XYZ file of C-alpha atoms in Angstrom:
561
model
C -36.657 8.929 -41.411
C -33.741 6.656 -40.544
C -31.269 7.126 -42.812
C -28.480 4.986 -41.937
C -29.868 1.485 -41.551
C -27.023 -0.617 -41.660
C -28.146 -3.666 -44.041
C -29.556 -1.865 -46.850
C -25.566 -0.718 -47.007
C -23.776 -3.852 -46.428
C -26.155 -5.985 -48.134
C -23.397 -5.292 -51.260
C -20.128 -6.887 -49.195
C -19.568 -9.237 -46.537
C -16.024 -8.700 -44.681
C -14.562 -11.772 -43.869
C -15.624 -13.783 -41.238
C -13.691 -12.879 -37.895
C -12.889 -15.648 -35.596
C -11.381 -15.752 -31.807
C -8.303 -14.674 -31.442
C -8.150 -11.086 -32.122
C -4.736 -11.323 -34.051
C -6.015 -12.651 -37.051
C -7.090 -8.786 -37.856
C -9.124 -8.451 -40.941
C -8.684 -11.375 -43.519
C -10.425 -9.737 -46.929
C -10.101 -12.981 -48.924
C -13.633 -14.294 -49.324
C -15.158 -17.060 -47.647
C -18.506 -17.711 -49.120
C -20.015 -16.977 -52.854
C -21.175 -13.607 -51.262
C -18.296 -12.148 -49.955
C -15.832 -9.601 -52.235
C -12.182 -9.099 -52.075
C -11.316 -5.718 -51.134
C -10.247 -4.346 -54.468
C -14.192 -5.070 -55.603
C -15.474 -3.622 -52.273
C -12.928 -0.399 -52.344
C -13.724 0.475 -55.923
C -16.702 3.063 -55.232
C -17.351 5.596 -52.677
C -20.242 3.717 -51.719
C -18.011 0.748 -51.505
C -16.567 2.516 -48.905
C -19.452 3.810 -46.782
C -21.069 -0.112 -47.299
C -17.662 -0.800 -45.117
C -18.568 2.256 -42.835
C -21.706 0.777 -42.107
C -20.622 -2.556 -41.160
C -18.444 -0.678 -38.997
C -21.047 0.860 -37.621
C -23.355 -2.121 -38.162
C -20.972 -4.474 -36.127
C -22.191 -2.479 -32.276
C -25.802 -3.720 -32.821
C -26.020 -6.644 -35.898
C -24.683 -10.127 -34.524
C -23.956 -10.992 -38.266
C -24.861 -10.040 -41.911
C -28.203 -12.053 -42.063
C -31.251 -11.787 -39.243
C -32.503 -13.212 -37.398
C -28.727 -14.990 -36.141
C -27.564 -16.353 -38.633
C -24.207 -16.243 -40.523
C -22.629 -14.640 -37.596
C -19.785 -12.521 -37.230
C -17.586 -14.359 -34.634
C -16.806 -17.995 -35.780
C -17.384 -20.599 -33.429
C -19.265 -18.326 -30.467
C -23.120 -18.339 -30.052
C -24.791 -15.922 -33.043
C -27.720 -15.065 -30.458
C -25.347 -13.858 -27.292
C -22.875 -12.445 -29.595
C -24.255 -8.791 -30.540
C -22.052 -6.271 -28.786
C -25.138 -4.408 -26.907
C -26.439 -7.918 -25.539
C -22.998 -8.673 -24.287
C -22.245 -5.357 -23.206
C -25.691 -5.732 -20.793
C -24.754 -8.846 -19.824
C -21.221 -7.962 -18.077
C -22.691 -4.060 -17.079
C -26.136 -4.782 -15.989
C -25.691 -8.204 -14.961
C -23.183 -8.216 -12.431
C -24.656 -5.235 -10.931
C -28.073 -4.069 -8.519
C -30.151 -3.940 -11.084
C -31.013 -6.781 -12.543
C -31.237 -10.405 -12.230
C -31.024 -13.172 -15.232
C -33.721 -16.069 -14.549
C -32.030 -17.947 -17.996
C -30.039 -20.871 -18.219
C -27.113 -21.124 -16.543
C -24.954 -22.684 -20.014
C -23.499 -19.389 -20.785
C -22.057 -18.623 -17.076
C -25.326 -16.419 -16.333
C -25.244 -17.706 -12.780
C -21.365 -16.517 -12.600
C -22.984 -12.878 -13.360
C -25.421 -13.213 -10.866
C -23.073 -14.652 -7.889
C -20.138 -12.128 -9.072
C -17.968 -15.033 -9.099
C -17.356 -15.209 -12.784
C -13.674 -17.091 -14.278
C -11.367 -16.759 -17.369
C -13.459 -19.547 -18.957
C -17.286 -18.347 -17.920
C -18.741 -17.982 -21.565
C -20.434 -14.643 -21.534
C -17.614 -12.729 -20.467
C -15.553 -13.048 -24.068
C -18.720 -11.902 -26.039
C -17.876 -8.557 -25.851
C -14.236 -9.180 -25.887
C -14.247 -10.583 -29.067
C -17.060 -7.896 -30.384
C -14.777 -5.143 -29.494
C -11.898 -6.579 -31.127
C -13.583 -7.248 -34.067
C -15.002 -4.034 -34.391
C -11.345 -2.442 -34.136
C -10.055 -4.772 -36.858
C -13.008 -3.389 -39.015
C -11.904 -0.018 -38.263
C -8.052 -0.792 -38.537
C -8.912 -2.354 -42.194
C -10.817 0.702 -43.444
C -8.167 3.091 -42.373
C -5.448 1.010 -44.221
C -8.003 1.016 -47.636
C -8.745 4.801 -47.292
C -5.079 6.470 -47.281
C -5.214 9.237 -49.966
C -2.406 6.614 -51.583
C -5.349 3.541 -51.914
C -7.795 6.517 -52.907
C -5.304 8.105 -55.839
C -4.168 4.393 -57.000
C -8.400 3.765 -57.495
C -9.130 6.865 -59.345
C -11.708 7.759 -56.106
C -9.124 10.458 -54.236
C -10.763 14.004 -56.207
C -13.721 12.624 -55.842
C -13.898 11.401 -52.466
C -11.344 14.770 -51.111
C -14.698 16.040 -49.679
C -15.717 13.653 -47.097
C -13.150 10.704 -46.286
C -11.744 12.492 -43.446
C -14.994 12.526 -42.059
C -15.603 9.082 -42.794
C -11.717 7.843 -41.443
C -12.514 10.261 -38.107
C -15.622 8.065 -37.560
C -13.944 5.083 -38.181
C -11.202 5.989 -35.504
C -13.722 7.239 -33.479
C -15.106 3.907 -32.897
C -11.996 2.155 -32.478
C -11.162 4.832 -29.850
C -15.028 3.736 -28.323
C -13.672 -0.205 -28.968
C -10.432 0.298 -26.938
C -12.052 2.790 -24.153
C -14.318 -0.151 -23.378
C -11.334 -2.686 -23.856
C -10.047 -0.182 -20.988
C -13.330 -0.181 -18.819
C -13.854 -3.943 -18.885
C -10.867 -5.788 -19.329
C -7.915 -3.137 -18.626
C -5.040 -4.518 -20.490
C -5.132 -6.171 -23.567
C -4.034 -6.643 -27.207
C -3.454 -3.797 -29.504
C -3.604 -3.384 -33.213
C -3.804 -0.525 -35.235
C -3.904 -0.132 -38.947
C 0.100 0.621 -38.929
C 0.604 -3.524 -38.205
C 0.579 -5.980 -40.773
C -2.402 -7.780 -41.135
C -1.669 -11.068 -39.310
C 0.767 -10.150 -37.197
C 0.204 -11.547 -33.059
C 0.107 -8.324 -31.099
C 2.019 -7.303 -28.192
C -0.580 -6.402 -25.005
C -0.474 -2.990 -23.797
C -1.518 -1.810 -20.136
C -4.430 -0.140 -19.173
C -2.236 3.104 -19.234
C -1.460 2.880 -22.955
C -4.854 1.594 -24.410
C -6.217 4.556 -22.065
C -3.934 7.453 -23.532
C -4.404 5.896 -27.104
C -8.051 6.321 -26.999
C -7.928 10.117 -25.393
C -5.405 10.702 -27.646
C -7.237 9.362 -30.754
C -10.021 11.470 -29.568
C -8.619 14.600 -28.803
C -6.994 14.409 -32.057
C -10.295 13.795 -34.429
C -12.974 15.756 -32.396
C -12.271 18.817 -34.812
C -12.437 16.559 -37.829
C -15.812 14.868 -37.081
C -19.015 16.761 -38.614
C -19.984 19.622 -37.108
C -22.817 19.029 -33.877
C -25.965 17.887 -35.829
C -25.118 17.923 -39.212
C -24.202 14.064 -39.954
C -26.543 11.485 -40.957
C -28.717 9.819 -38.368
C -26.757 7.053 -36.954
C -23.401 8.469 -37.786
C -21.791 10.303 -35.235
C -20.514 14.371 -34.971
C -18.202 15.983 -32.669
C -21.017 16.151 -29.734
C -20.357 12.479 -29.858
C -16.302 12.435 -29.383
C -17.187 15.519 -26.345
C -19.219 13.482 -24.730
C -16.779 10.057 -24.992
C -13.895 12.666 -23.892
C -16.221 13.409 -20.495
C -16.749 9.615 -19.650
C -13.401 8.372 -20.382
C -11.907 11.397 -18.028
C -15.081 11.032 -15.529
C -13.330 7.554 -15.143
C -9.923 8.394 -15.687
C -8.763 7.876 -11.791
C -10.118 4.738 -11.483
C -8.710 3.163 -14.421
C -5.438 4.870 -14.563
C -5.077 6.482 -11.172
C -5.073 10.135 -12.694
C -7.826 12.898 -11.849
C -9.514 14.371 -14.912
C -12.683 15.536 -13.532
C -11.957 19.147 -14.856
C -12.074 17.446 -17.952
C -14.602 15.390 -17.822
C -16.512 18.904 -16.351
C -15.425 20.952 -19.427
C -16.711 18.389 -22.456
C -19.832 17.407 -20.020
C -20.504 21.160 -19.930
C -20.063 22.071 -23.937
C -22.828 19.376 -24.631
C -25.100 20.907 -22.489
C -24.176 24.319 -23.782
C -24.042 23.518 -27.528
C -28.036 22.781 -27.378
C -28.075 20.952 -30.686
C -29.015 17.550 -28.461
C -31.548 18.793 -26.460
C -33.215 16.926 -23.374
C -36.002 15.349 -24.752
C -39.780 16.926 -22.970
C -40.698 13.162 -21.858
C -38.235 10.702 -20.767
C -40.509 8.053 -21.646
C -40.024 8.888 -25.308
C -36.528 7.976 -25.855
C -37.278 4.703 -25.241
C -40.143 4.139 -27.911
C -40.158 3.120 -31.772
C -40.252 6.246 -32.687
C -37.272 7.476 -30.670
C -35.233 8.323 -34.103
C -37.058 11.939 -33.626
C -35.464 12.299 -30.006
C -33.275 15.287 -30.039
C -31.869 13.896 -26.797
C -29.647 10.966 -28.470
C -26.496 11.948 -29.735
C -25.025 8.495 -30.727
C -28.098 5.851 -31.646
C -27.233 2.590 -32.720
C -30.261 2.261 -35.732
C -32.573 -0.890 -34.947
C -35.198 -1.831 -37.452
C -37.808 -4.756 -37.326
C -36.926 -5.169 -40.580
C -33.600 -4.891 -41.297
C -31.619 -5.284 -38.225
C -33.474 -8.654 -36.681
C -31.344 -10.181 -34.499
C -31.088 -11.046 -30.521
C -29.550 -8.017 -29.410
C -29.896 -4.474 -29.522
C -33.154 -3.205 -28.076
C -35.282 -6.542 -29.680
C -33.095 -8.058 -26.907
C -33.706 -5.089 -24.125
C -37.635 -5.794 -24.936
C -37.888 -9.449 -25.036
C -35.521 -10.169 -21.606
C -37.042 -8.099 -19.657
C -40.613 -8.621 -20.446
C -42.783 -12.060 -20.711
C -45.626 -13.016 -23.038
C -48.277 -12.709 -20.539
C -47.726 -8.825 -19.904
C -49.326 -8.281 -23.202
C -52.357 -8.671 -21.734
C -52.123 -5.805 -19.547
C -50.317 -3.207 -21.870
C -49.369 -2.329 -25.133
C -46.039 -3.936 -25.829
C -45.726 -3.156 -29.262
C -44.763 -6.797 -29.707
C -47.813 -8.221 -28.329
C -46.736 -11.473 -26.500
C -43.389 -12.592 -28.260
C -40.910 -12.527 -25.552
C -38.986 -14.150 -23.367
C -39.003 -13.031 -19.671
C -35.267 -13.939 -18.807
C -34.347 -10.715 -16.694
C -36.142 -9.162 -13.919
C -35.145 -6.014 -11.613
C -33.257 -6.786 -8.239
C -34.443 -4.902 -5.346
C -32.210 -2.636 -4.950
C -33.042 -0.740 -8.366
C -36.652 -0.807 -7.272
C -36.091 0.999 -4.394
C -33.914 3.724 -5.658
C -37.788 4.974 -6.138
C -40.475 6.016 -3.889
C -42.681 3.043 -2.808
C -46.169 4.647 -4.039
C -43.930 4.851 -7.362
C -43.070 1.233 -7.879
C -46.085 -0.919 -8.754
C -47.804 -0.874 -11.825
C -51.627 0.791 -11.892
C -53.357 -0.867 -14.788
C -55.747 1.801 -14.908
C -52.480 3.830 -15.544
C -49.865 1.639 -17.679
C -47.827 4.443 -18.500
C -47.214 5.993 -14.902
C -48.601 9.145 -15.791
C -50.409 9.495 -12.400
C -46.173 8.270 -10.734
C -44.211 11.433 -9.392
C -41.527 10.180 -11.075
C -41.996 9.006 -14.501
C -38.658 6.840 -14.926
C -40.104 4.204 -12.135
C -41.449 1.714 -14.905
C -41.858 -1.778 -13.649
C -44.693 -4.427 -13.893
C -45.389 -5.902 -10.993
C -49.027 -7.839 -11.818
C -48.571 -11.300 -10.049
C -44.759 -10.633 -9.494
C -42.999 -9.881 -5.974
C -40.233 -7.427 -5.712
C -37.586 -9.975 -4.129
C -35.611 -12.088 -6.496
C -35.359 -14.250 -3.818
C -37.671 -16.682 -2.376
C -36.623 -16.860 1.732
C -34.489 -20.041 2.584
C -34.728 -21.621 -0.672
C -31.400 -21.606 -3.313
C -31.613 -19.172 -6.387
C -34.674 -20.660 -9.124
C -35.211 -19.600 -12.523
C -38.923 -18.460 -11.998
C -39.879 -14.810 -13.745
C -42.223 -14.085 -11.257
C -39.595 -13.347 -8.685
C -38.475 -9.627 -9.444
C -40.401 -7.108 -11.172
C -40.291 -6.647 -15.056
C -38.593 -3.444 -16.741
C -41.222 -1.993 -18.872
C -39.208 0.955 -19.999
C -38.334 0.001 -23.711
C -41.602 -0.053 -25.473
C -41.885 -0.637 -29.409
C -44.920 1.561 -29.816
C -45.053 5.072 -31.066
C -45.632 8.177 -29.127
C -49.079 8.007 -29.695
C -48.800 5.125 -27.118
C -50.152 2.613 -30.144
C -48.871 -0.288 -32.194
C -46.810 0.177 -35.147
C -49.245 -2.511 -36.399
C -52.027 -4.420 -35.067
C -51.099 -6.813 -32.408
C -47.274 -5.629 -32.781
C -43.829 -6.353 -34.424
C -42.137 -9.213 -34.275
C -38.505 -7.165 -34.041
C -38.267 -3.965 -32.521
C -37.686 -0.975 -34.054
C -36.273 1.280 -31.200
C -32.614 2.840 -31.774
C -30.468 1.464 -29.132
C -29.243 5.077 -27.162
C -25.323 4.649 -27.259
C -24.889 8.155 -25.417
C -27.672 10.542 -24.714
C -27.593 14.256 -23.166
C -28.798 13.065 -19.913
C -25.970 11.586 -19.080
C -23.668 14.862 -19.567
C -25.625 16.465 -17.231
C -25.347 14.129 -14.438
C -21.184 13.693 -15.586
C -21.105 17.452 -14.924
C -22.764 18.050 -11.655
C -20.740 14.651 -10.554
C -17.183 16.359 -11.799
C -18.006 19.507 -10.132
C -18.648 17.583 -6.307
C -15.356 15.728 -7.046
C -13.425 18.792 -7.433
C -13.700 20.413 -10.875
C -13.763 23.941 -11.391
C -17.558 25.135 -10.988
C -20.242 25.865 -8.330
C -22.531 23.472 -6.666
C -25.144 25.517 -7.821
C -24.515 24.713 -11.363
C -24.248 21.135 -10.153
C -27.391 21.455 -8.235
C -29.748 22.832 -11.235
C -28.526 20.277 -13.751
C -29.664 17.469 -11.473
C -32.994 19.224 -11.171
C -33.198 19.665 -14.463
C -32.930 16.081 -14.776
C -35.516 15.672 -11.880
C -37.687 18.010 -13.740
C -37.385 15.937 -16.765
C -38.700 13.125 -14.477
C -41.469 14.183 -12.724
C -42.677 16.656 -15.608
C -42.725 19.877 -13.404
C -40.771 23.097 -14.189
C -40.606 23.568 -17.758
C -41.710 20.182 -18.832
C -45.188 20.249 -16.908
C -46.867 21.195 -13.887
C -47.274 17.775 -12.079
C -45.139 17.337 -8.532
C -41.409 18.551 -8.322
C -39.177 16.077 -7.843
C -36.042 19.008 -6.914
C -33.487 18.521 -4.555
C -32.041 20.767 -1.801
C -28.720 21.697 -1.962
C -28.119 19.873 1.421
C -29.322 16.859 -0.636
C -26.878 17.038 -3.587
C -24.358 14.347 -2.325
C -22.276 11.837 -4.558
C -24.453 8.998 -3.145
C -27.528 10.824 -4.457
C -25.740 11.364 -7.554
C -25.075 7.881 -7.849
C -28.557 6.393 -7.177
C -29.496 9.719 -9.620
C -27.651 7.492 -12.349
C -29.636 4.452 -11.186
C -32.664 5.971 -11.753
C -32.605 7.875 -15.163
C -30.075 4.898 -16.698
C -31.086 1.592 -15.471
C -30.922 -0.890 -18.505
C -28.433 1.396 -20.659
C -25.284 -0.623 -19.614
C -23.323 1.513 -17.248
C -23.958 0.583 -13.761
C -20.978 -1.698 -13.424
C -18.770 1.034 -14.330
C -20.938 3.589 -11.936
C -20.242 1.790 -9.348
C -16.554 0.964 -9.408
C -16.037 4.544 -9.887
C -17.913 5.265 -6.696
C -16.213 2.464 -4.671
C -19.421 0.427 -4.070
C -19.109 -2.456 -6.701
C -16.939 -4.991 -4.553
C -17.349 -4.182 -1.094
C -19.612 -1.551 1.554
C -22.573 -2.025 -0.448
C -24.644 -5.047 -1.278
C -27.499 -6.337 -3.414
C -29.090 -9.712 -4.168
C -27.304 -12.745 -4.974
C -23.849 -10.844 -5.146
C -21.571 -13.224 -3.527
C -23.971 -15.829 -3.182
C -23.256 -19.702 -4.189
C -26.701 -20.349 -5.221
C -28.051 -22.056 -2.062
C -30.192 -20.532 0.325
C -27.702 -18.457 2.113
C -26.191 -15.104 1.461
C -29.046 -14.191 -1.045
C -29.354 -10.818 0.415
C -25.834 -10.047 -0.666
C -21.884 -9.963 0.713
C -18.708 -8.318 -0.058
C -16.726 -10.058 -3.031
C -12.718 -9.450 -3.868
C -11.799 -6.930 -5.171
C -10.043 -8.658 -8.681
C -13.969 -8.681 -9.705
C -13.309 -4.815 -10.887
C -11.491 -6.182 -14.279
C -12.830 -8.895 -16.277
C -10.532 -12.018 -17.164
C -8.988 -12.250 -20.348
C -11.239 -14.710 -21.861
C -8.993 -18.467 -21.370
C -9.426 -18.657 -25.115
C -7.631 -16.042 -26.300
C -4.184 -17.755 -24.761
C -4.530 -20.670 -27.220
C -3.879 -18.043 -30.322
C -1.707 -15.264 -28.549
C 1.242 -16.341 -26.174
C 2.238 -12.709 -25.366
C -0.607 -12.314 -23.039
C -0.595 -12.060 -19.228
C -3.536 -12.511 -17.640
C -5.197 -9.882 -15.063
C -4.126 -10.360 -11.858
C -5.744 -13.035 -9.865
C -7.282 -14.458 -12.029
C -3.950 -16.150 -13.758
């Protein structure tokens, strides 16, 4: 069962309202006839895990009422505005693996061209997410001092488990700023020692880098033991594996090698076992994907209670269209939108017998490798249509078919489908500590390429469902194979979708310039649609052009001022 669905929780409080410009912090005065000052919200313990959830809550709801409406983030678009929508956007978007056929209001086109600006719209989505989410988190640390516990008659009986609760809480803000990091590299900063109100001073990518390492370093003791939180909340596995990416990145964003780091948390993931690869990949992507071992942060998505236009009802609808139904069990049957295809270059990280659909085989079981899920009935692989300027048709790129919202039993939750999904949106899964590992180890930490060899097979394995998880083809590698290219396009392959490509490929040294896909660099007309090298100021985002109207002690990132 799902146990922490996030609206059944904050269904009893509605934080303020927060609006752009990040300074304004947390306001706790109420807005509307629903919303409770904080003294009425902090006066329970389940006061304070309602305010935990919206924490929580605030990574995959766009607001407090489905479907978009009553948003968080005054004055932005309630639809574009949930943090995993936005997050795919900048990570996905920008990248080789997939193209947006939508509208071009939001800036999508600036995604597509990699020629985006301070004022392109869908870059401050997830600016303004993340900075919301960190005022969330700053305002329940300053309401959950053992002083605010003892003055509400809650500190005995709460002793027990707020510092699990305030270690998730920082946890997140430490996931808020490492992203903050990632994305935008300087920024803002606020913590729950300023006074609410107050116009921040920006820090460098340096210090919002060492706060969140040193946030985590600091609570990964003080988190719940691996396994033993609810569902949806997150345990130490979760701050080991955040340790591993932040340090797998650490020399790109801060100049400073950490891969023996990165290597070591990577490594006790693997070795704690309580996340365990799941038997099918397939099956982390399904309705029923809150019984997946294999996911050690999920972000909970209901049809029922989290209905909005992100999360993994967004995943779904984008990169699928209505007519698909007709060919395969969607779980939604035909409500969806079709806005996103694959680019080329993603299809191709596969073997050609591997990358069209069999509809006498809609699952791929017959496929050496399982992962290669795309629908290609009536489509063509190029995004592109030769000598003619970029056109919003869906039929030009294969669909992603890998989030389904059916069951394992390959069926409907109900006849004819949901209208929401219910798959949990995979924050951070096991997979990916394998593939951090063998990648730390060929960049110089301390263990064998053996070791780095096996956990990429047993990734492979995974894939092709040989070895322990079945006796169809092997997908293994050679040693002589193992390279950091073949890591990379390894990443490709087993993560497409889950929003870290961008940052895959910065790290590697391939995002700006020496390798290519289609439409980066491209104007839009018929020319350069097979790709070119951009500059290199495209590895940060811009400050979004709003955010100077509310703070003046911003700079903006170089190049883009």
């Amino acid at each position: 069962m799902k146990r922490f669905n996030y609206l059944p929780f904050i269904a009893v409080i509605l934080l303020s309202t927060f609006t752009t410009g990040c300074f304004k912090d947390l306001d706790t005065l109420p807005l509307n006839d629903r919303q409770l000052i904080s003294e009425q919200v902090y006066a329970t313990e389940q006061g304070y895990l309602a305010v935990l959830a919206k924490i929580y809550g605030s990574l995959i709801l766009n607001g407090q009422d489905g479907p978009d409406r009553d948003g968080d983030l005054g004055g932005l678009d309630v639809g574009y505005s949930g943090y995993t929508r936005a997050i795919f956007y900048l990570q996905e978007c920008s990248t080789d693996e997939v193209a947006l056929h939508a509208g071009s209001s939001q800036g999508s086109r600036d995604f597509l061209f990699v020629n985006w600006n301070p004022s392109t719209p869908i870059l401050q989505y997830a600016y303004y997410r993340l900075y919301m989410t960190i005022a969330y988190c700053n305002e329940f640390l300053r309401e959950s001092t053992d002083e605010k516990l003892q003055a509400r008659g809650l500190l005995d009986q709460m002793r027990s488990n707020i510092e699990y609760y305030r270690s998730e809480a920082r946890f997140i803000r430490a996931y808020s700023y490492s992203m903050i990091c990632d994305l935008y590299g300087s920024g803002p900063f606020i913590d729950e020692s300023m006074p609410v109100g107050v116009i921040p001073q920006q820090r460098s990518r340096a210090e919002i880098y060492n706060f969140a390492v040193n946030e985590l370093e600091e609570i990964k003791d003080k988190l719940k033991l691996p396994g033993t939180n609810d569902y949806g909340r997150v345990d130490q596995v979760a701050s080991w594996f955040l340790l591993a990416r932040i340090y797998l990145n650490s020399e790109t964003w801060v100049g400073q090698p950490e891969y023996q780091k990165a290597y070591e948390y990577a490594s006790m993931i693997i070795n704690n076992g309580q996340y365990p690869l799941a038997s099918d990949w397939r099956h982390i992507f399904l309705a029923d994907n809150n019984t997946c071992k294999e996911i050690i942060w999920p972000l909970v998505q209901d049809g029922e209670y989290t209905i909005n236009s992100a999360g993994t009802n967004f995943l779904m609808k984008a990169l699928n269209n209505g007519r698909m139904s007709n060919f395969y069990v969607t779980g939604i049957g035909a409500r969806s939108w079709g806005s996103a295809r694959a680019k080329t270059q993603l299809v191709e990280k596969f073997s050609p017998s591997d990358q069209t659909f069999d509809i006498e085989d809609t699952w791929g079981d017959k496929k050496a490798d399982k992962r290669a899920q795309f629908f290609t009935e009536g489509h063509t692989k190029e995004t592109w249509r030769s000598n003619q300027p970029f056109i919003n048709d869906f039929t030009n790129g294969y669909a992603i078919i890998k989030w389904r919202n059916v069951n394992k039993n390959r069926e409907d939750l109900v006849p004819g489908g949901t209208t929401y999904s219910y798959i949990d949106y995979p924050m951070f899964r096991t997979a990916d500590a394998y593939l951090m590992a063998a990648e730390a180890i060929l960049r110089g930490a301390d263990g064998s390429r053996a070791v780095a060899l096996e956990y990429v097979n047993e990734i492979r394995d995974r894939a092709y469902l040989s070895g322990s998880y079945g006796n169809d083809k092997s997908g293994r590698i050679s040693d002589a194979e193992l390279t950091l290219d073949f890591i990379l396009d390894e990443r490709a392959r087993e993560l497409y979708t889950e929003s870290v490509r961008r940052t895959d490929l910065i790290r590697f040294n391939k995002f700006t310039k020496g390798y290519n896909w289609d439409w980066k660099g491209s104007d839009g007309t018929a020319n350069n649609f097979l790709g070119r090298d951009v500059d290199d100021k495209f590895k940060l985002f811009p400050i979004p052009d709003n955010e100077f109207t509310v703070n003046p002690n911003l700079t903006q990132n170089p190049d883009f001022r």
